[in-house]
Coordinates of C-alpha atoms and ligand atoms in Angstrom, one line a residue:
X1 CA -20.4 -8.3 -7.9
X2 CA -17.5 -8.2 -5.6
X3 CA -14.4 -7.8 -6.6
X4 CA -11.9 -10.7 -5.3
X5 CA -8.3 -8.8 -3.6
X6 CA -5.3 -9.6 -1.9
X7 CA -3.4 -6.9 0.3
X8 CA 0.6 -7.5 0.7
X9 CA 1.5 -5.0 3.6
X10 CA 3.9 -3.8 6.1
X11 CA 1.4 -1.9 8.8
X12 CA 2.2 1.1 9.4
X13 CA -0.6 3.8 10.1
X14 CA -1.2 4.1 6.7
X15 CA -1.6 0.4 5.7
X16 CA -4.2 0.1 8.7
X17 CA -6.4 2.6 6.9
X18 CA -6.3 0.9 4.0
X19 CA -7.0 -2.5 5.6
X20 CA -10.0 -0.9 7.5
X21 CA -10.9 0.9 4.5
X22 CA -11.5 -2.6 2.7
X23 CA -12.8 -4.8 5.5
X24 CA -15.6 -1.9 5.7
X25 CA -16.2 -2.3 2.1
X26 CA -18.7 -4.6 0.6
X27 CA -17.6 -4.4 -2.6
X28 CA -14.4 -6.2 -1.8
X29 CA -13.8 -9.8 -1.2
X30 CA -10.4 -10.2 0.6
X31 CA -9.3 -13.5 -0.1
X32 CA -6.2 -12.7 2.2
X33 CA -3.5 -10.8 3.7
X34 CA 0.2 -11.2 3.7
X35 CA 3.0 -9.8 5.8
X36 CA 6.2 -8.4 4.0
X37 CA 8.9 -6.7 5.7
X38 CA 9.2 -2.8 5.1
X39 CA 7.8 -0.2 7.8
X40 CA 9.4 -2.6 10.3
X41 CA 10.6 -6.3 10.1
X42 CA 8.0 -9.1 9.4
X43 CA 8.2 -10.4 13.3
X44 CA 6.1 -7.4 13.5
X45 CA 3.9 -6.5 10.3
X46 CA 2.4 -9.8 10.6
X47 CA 1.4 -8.9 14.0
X48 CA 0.3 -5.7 13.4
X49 CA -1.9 -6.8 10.3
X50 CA -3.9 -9.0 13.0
X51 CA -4.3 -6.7 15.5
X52 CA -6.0 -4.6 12.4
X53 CA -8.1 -7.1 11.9
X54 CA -9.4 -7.6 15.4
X55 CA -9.8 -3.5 15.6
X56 CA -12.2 -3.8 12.7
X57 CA -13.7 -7.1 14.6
X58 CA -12.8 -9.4 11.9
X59 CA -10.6 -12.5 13.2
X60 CA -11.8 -14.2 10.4
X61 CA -9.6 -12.8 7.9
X62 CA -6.8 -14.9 6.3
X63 CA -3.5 -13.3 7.5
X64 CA 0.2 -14.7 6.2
X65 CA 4.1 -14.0 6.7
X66 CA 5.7 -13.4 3.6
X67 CA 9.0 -12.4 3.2
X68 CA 11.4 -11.2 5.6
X69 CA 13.8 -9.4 3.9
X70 CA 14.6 -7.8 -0.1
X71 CA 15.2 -10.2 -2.9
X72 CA 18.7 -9.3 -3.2
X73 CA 19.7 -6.3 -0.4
X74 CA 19.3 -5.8 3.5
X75 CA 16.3 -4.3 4.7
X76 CA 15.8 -0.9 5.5
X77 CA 13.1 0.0 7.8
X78 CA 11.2 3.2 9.2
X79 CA 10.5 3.0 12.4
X80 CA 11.6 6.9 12.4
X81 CA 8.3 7.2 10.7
X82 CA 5.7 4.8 12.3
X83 CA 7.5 4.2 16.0
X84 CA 8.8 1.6 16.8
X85 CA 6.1 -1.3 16.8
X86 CA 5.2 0.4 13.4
X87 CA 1.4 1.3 14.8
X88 CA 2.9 3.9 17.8
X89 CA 0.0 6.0 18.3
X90 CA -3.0 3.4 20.2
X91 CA -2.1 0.9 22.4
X92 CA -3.1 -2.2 21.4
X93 CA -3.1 -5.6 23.0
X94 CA -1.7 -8.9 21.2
X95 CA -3.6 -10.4 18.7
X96 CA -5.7 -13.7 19.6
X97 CA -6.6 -14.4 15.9
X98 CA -4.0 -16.9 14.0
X99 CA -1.4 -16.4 11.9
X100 CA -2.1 -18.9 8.9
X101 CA 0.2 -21.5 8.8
X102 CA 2.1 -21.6 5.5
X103 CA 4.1 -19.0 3.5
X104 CA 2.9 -15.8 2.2
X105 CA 4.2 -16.3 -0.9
X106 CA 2.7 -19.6 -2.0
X107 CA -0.5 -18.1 -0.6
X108 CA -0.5 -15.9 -3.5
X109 CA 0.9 -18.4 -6.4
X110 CA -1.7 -20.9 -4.7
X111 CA -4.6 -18.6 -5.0
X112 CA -3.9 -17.1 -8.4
X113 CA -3.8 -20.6 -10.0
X114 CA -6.8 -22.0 -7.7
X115 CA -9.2 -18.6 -8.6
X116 CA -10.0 -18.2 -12.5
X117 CA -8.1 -15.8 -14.3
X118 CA -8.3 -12.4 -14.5
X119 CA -10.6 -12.5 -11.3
X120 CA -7.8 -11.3 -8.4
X121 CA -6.4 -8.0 -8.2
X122 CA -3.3 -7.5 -6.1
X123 CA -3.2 -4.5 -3.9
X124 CA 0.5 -3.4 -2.6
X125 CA 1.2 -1.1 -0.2
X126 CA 4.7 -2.1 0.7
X127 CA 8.0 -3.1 -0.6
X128 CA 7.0 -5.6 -3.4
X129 CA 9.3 -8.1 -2.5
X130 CA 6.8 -11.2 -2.1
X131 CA 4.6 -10.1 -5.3
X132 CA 8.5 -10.3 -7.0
X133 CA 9.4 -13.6 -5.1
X134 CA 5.8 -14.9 -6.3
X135 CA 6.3 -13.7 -10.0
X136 CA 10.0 -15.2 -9.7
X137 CA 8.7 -18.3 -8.5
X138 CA 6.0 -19.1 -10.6
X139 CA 6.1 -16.3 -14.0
X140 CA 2.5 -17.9 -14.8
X141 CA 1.0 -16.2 -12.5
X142 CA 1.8 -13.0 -14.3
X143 CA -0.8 -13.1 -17.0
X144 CA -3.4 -15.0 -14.4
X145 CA -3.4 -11.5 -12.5
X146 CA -6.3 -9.1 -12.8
X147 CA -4.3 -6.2 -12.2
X148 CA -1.8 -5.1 -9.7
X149 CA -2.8 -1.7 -7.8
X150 CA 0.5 -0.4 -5.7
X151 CA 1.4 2.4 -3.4
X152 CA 5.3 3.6 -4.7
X153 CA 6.9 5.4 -6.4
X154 CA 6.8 9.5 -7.2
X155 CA 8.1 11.4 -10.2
X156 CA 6.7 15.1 -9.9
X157 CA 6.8 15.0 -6.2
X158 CA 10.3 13.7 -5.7
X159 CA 11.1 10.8 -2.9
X160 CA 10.6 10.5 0.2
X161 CA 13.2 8.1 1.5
X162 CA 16.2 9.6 -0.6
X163 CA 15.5 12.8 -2.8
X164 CA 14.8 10.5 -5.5
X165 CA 13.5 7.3 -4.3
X166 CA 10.0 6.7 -2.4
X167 CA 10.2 4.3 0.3
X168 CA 7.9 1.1 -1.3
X169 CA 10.6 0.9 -4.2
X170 CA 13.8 1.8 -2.7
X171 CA 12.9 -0.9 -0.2
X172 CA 13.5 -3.6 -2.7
X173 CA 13.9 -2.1 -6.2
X174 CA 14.7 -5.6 -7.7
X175 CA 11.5 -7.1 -6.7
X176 CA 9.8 -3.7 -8.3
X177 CA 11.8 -4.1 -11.7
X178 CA 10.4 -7.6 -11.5
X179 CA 6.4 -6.3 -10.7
X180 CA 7.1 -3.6 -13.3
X181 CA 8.2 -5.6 -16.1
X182 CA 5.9 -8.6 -15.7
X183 CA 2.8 -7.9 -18.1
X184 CA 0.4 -7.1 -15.4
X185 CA -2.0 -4.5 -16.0
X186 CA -0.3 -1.9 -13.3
X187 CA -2.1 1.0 -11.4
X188 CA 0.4 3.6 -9.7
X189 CA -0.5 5.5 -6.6
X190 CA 2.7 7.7 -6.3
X191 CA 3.2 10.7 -3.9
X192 CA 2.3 12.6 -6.5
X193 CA -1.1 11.5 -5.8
X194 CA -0.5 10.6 -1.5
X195 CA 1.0 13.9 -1.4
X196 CA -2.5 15.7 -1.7
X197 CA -4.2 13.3 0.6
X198 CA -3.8 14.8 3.6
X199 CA -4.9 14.6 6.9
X200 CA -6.0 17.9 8.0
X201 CA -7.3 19.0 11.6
X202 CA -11.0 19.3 9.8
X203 CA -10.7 15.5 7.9
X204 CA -9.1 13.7 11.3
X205 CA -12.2 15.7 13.5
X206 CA -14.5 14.0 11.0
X207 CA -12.9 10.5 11.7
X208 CA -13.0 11.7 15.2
X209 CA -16.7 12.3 15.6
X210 CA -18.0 8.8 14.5
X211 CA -17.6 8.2 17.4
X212 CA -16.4 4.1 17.5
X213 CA -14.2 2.4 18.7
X214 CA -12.6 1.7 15.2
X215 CA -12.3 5.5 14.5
X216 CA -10.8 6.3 17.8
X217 CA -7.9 3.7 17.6
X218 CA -7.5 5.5 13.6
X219 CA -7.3 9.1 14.8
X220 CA -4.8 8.0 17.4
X221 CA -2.8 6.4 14.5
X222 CA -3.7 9.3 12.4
X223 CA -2.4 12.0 15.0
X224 CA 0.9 10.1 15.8
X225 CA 1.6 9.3 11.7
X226 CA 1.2 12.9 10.6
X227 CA 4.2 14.2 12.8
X228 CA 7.0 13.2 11.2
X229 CA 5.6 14.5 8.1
X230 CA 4.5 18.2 9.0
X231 CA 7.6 18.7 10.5
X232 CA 9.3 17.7 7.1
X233 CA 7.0 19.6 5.3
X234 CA 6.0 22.6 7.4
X235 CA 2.6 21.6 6.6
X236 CA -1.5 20.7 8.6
X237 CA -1.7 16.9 8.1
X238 CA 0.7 14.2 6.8
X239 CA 0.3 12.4 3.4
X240 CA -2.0 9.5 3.6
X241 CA -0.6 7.1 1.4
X242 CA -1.5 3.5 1.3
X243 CA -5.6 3.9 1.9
X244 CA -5.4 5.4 -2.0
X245 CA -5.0 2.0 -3.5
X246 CA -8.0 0.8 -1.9
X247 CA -10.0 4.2 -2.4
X248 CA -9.2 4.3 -6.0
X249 CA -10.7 0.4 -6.4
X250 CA -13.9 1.7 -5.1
X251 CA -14.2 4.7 -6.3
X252 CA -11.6 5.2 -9.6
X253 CA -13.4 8.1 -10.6
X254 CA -12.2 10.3 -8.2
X255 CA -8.3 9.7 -9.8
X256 CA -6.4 10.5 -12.6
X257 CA -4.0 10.0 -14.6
X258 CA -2.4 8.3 -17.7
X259 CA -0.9 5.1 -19.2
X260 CA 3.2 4.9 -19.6
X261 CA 6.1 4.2 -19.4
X262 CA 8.2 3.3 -15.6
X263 CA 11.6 1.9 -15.1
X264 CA 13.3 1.2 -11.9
X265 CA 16.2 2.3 -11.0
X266 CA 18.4 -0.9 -9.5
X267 CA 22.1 -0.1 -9.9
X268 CA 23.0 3.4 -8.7
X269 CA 23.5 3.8 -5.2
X270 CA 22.7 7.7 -5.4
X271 CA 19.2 7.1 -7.2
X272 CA 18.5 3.5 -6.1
X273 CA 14.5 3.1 -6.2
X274 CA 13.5 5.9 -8.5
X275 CA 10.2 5.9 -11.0
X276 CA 11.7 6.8 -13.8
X277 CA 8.2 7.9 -15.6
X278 CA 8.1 8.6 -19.3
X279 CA 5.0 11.0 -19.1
X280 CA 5.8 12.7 -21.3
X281 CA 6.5 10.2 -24.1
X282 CA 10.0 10.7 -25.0
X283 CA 10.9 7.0 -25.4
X284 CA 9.5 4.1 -27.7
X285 CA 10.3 2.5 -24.6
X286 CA 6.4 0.0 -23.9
X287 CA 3.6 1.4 -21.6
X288 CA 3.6 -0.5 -19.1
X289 CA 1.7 1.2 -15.9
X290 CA -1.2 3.6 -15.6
X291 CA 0.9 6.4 -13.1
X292 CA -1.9 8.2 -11.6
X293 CA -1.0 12.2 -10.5
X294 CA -4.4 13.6 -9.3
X295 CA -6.5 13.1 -7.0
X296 CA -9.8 14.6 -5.3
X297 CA -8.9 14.9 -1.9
X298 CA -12.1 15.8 -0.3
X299 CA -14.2 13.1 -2.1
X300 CA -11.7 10.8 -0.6
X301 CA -11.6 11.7 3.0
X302 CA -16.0 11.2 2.5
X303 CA -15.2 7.5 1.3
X304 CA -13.0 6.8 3.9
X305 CA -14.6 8.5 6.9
X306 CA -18.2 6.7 5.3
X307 CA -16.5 3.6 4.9
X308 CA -15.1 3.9 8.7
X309 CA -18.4 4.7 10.2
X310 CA -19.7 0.9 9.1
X311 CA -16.9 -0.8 11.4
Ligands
LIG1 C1 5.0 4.2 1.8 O1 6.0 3.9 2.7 C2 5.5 3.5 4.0 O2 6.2 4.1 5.0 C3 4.1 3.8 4.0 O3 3.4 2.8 4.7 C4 3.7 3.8 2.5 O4 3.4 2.5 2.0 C5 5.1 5.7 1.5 O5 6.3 6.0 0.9
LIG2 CA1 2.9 0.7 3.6

């Protein structure tokens, strides 16, 4: 049986190899796509989700705009990161596929009521600003959701956008209070777990030597992504962050982790965005999300580079 998904992105390197990670997976039914603003602004996530789409030769797919800035603050983007289209690294040309008329939002409130309950899992891998605007809008969604799987947050590892804050949730930290508080069942991919994903010479020549057209236009993403980060970290290879969410709903056993506790911080400007993650149970505070810290590395670069080889 297929399980039925919706990704919320911002595209980003690490968002396409998620999306190309589930549109070569037959075990995922992806009802849809929406645009939120984050890596760069909406004008061009959108755009970048469809030219995805067309890489992986799949115009069919439902793409949406969602939001185009944070509930409540200005957006902050990253182009330091991902250049300045947010998908530097292959020259692509414009999308022909459509845009779905409509907004992204109601997309999401519209399919969670339409499908039965309990039946659509949302998978975020950006600031969670439309899953917030969609839970602020219409709060019976909340218990209609199968579970919510995100990419955010860190504990262990620290942040990445301030020393405390990883970029997802310090993006729009209200909308995350909102996700995190909702009553969804909640699966965390922090950089606790992205962190030890990463793309080494040996894991990108794998990609590499498939030899398609798909895996060319990834390494070229992969090779341009992983700078920024190995000159942070003096390491080989840059996290690879968002493709976890999708890798851990087809293959959960190569994860763990455990249920608990996780506030957001909204109010202080010096720790804006931070998970704060009760691991360790020192509050009666209520378990909320399942914060994964572990993951096997290896066993995830074979799904994704078996996965890639069916594009
Ligand atoms: C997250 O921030 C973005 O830059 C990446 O796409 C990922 O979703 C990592 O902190
Ligand atoms: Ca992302």
């Amino acid at each position: 049986m297929t399980r039925k998904i919706i990704i919320d992105t911002d595209p980003g390197q690490d968002d396409a190899l998620a999306i190309l990670l589930a549109l070569a997976s037959p075990e995922l039914d992806i009802l849809g796509i929406v645009a939120v603003a984050g890596n760069t602004p909406l004008s061009l996530t959108q755009v970048n989700i469809r030219k995805i789409c067309e890489v992986a030769g799949r115009p069919d797919v439902k793409v949406f705009a969602g939001c185009s800035r944070p509930m409540m603050r200005k957006l902050v983007t990253a182009e330091h990161v991902h250049g300045a289209t947010g998908l530097d690294g292959y020259d692509l040309p414009e999308p022909v596929m459509p845009l779905q008329e409509g907004d992204g939002v109601d997309f999401i409130v519209e399919t969670l009521r339409r499908e039965e309950p309990g039946t659509v899992t949302l998978c975020a891998l950006g600031p969670l600003t439309n899953i917030g605007t969609a839970l602020s809008r219409a709060p019976d969604i909340a218990s209609r959701i199968q579970e919510i799987v995100l990419m955010g947050g860190g504990y262990f590892e620290g942040g990445n956008i301030t020393p405390s804050a990883e970029f997802n949730i310090h993006v729009d930290p209200d909308a995350a209070e909102i996700a995190f508080t909702a009553g969804m069942k909640t699966t965390v991919l922090p950089l606790d777990v992205t962190h030890q994903t990463l793309t080494t010479r040996k894991r990108v020549a794998a990609i590499r030597a498939l030899g398609t057209r798909p895996a060319e236009v990834a390494v070229g993403w992969l090779e341009f992504f992983k700078r920024f980060d190995e000159a942070k970290y003096g390491i080989e290879g840059g996290p690879l962050h968002d493709p976890n969410v999708i890798a851990y709903l087809l293959k959960p056993e190569l994860y763990s982790g455990r249920l608990c506790n996780i506030e957001i911080e909204t109010s202080s400007e010096l720790t804006l965005g931070e998970t704060v993650v009760d691991w360790w149970g020192v509050t009666q505070r209520p378990k909320n999300a399942t914060f994964l810290r572990h993951v096997d590395a290896d066993g995830f670069f074979s799904l994704l580079t078996e996965r890639l080889a069916l594009l």
